[in-house]
Tab-separated table of C-alpha atoms in Angstrom:
chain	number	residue	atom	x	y	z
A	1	UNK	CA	166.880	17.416	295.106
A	2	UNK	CA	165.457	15.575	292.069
A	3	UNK	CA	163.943	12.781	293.797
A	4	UNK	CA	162.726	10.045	291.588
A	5	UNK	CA	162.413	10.828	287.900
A	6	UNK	CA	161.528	8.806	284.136
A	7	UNK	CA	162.730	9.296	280.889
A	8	UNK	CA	161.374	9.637	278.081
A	9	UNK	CA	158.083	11.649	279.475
A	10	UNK	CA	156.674	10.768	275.789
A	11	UNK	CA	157.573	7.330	273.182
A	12	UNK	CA	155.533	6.666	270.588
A	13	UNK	CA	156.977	3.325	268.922
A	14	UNK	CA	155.990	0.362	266.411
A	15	UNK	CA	154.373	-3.036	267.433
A	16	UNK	CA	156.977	-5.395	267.764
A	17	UNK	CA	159.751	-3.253	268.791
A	18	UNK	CA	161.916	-3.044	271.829
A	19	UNK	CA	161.424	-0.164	274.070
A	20	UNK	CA	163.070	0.715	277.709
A	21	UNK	CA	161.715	3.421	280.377
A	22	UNK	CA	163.968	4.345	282.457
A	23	UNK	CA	163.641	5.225	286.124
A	24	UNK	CA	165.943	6.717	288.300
A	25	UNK	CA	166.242	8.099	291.997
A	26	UNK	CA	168.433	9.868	294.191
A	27	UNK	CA	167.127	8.858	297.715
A	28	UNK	CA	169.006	5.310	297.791
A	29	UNK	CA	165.794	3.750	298.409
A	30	UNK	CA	166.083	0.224	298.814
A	31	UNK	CA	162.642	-0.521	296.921
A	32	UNK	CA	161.210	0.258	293.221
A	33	UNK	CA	158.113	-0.378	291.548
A	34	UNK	CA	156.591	-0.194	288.150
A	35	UNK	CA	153.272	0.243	287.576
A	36	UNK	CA	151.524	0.698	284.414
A	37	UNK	CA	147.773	3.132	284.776
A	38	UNK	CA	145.014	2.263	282.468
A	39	UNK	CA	141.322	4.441	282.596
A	40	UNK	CA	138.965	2.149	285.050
A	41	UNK	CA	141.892	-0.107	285.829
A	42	UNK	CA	143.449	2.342	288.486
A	43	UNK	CA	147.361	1.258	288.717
A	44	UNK	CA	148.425	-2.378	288.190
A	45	UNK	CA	152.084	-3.393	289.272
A	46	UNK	CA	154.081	-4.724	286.783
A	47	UNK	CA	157.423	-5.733	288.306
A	48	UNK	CA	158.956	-4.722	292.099
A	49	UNK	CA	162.560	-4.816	293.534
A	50	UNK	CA	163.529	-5.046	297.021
A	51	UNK	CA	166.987	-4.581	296.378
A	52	UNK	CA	169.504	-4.445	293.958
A	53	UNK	CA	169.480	-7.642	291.832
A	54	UNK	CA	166.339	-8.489	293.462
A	55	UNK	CA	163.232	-8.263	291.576
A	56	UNK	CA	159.631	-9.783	291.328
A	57	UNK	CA	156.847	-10.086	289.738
A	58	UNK	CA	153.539	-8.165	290.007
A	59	UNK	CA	150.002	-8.252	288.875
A	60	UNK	CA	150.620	-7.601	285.014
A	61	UNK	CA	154.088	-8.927	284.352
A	62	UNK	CA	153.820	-10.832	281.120
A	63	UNK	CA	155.468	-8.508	277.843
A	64	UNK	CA	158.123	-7.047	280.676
A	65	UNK	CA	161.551	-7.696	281.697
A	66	UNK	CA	163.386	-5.446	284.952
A	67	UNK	CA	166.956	-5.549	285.882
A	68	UNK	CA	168.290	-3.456	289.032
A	69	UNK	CA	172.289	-3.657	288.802
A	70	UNK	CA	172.389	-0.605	290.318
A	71	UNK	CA	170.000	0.638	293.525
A	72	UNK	CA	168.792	4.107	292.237
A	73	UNK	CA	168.169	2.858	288.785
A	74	UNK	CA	165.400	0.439	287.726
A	75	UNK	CA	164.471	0.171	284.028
A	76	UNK	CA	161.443	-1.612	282.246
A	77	UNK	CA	161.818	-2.850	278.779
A	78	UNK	CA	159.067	-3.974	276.675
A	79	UNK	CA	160.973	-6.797	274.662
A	80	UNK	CA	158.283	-6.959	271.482
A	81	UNK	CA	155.918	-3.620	272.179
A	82	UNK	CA	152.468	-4.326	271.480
A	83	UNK	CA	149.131	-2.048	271.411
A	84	UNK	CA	147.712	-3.374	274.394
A	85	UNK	CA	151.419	-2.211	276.394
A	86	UNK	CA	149.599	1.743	275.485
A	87	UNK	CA	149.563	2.994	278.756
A	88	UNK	CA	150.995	5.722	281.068
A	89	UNK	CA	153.602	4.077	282.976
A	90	UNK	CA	154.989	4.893	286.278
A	91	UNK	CA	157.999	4.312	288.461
A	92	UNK	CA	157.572	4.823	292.088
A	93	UNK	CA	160.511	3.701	295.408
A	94	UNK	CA	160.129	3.711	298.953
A	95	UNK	CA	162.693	3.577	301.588
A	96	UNK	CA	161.429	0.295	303.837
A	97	UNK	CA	158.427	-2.333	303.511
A	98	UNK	CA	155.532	-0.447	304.009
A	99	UNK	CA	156.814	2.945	303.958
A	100	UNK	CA	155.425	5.799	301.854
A	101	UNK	CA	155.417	5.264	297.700
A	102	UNK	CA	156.563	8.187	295.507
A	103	UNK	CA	156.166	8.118	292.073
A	104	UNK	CA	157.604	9.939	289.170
A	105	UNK	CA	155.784	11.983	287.167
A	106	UNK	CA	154.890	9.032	284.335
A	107	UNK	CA	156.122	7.934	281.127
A	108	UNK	CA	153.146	8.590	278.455
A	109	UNK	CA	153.452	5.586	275.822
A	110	UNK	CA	151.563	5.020	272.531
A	111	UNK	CA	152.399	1.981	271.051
A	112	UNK	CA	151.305	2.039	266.836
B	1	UNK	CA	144.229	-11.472	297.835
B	2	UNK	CA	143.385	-7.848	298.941
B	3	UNK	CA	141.371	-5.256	296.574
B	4	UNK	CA	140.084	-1.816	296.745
B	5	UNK	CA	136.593	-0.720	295.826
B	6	UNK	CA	136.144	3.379	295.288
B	7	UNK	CA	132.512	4.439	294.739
B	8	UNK	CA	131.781	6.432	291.980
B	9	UNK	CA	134.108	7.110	289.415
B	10	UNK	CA	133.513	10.974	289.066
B	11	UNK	CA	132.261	13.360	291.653
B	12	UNK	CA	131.495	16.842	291.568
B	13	UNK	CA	131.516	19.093	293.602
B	14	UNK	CA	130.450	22.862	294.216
B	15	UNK	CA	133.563	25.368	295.586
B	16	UNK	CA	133.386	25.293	299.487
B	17	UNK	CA	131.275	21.861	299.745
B	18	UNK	CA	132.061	18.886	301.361
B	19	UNK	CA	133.971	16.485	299.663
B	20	UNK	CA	132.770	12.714	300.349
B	21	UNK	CA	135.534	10.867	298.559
B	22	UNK	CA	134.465	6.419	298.979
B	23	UNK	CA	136.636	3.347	299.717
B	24	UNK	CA	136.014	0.303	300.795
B	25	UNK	CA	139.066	-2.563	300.701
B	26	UNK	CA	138.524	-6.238	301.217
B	27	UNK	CA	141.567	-7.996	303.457
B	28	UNK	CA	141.879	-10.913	306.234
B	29	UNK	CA	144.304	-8.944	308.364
B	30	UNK	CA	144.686	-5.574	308.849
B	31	UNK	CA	145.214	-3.304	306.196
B	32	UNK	CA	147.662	0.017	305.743
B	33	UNK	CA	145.807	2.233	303.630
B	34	UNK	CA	146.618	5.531	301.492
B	35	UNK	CA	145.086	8.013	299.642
B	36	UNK	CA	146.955	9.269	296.689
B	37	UNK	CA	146.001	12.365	294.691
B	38	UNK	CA	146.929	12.644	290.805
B	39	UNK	CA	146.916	16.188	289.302
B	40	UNK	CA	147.244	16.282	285.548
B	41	UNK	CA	150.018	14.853	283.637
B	42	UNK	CA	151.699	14.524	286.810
B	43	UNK	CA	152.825	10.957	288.823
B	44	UNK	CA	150.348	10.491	292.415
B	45	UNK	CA	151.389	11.933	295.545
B	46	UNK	CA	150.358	10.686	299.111
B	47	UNK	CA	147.941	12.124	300.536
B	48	UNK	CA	147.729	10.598	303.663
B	49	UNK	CA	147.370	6.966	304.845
B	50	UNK	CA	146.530	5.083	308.062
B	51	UNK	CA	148.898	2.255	309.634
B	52	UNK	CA	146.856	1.133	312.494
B	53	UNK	CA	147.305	3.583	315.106
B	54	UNK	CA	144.254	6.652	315.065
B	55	UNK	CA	141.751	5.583	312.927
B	56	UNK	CA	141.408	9.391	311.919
B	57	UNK	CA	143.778	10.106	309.732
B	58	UNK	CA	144.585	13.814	308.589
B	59	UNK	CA	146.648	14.590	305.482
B	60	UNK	CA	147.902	17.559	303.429
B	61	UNK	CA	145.534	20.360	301.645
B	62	UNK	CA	142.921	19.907	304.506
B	63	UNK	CA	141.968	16.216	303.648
B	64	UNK	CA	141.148	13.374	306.713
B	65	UNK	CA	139.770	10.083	305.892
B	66	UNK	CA	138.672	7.533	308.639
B	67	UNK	CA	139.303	4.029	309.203
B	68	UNK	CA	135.916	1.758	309.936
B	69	UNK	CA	136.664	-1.829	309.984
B	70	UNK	CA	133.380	-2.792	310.934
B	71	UNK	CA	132.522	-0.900	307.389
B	72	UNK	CA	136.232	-2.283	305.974
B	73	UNK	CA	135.982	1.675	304.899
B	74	UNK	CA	138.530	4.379	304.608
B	75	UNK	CA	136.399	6.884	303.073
B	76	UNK	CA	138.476	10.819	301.974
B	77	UNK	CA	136.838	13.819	303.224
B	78	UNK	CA	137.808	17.784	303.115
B	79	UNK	CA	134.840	19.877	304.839
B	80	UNK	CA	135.121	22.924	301.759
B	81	UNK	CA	136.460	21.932	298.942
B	82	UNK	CA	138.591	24.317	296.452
B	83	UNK	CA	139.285	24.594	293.045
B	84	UNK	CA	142.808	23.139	293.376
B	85	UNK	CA	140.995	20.094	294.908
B	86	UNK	CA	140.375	19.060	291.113
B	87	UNK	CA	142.225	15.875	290.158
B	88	UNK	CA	141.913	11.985	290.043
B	89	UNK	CA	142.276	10.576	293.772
B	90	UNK	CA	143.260	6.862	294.913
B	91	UNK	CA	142.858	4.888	297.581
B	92	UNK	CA	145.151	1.897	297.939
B	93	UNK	CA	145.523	-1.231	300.427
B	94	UNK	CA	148.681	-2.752	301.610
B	95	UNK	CA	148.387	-5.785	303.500
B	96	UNK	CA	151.626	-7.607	304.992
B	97	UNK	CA	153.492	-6.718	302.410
B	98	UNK	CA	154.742	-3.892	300.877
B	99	UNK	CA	153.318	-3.968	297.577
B	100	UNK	CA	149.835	-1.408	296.943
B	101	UNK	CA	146.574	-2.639	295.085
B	102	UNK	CA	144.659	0.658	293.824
B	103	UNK	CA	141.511	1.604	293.366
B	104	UNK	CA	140.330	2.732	289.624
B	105	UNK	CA	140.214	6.281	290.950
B	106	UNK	CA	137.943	8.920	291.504
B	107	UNK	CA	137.885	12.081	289.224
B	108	UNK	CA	137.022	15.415	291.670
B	109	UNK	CA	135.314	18.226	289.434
B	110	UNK	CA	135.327	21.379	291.612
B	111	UNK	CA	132.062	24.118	290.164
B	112	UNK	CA	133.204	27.525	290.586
């Protein structure tokens, strides 16, 4: 049963550089999140999708881009990485509006 | 817009004292609300969370929080806390939709 999981754990990378975190889960849940947690700043969501080739817009999109082609996978790519995108970032589905969250365990990123 | 004030960024505690975790959330309708716990280098897991039926909620590892709208409150309590209680804890608001807004967190330092 892996549940929900996020690879790399770890990416250091270069200003101006593409990156993707990927996110992946095995429960079919219909809806995935990405949230990016910064100290005193709690969690902010990025991007959402209710649905395969359905996604949205959070509270911090700008720097991101989403696709969900498939429903357990959801990746987040940083199109030019900048210093300000250092942050531990987090993927998290749910099976229904308002149901539970659960998160992977977090993709550490340092961006140089 | 909802948000999600948590009182006091760290709190510490002495092994087998009350913990007296603080939330207040600010929202026009009625609110779900969660707690989320955060151990080290790990992603958050739910702790509990209220969706308008008893407004006493009990969770996992001994924790309850209680819903006060007259207080717009949903403050985290565990009567003796233990030394596994140590990690960052979360309260989050969900109002209507199913997207969360978090609190910055509170960090729980359990004193042997």
């Amino acid at each position: 049963d892996a549940g929900i999981t996020q690879s790399p754990r770890y990416k250091i990378t270069e200003t101006g550089r593409q990156v993707t975190l990927m996110c992946h889960q095995t429960w079919s849940h219909s809806y995935m999140f990405w949230y990016r947690q910064d100290l005193g700043h709690g969690l902010r969501l990025i991007y959402y999708s209710a649905a395969a080739d359905i996604t949205d817009k959070g509270e911090v999109p700008d720097g991101y881009v989403v696709s969900r082609s498939k429903t357990e996978n959801f990746p987040l790519t940083l199109e030019s990485a900048t210093r300000s995108q250092t942050s531990v970032y987090f993927c998290a589905s749910s099976g229904g509006a308002w149901e539970t969250q659960y998160f992977g365990p977090g993709t550490r990123l340092l961006v140089l | 817009a909802q948000s999600v004030t948590q009182l006091g960024s760290h709190v510490s505690v002495s092994e087998g004292a009350l913990v007296l975790l603080r939330c207040n959330y600010s929202s026009s309708v009625p609110p779900y609300l969660f707690w989320y716990v955060q151990y080290p280098n790990q992603g958050l897991q739910l702790l509990l969370k209220y969706t308008s039926a008893a407004t006493l909620v009990k969770g996992i590892n001994g924790f309850e929080a209680e819903f006060k709208k007259s207080e717009t409150s949903f403050h985290l309590t565990k009567p003796s806390a233990h030394m596994s209680d140590a990690a960052e804890y979360f309260c989050a608001v969900s109002v209507g939709d199913y997207k969360l807004s978090f609190g910055a967190g509170t960090t729980v330092t359990v004193r042997a």
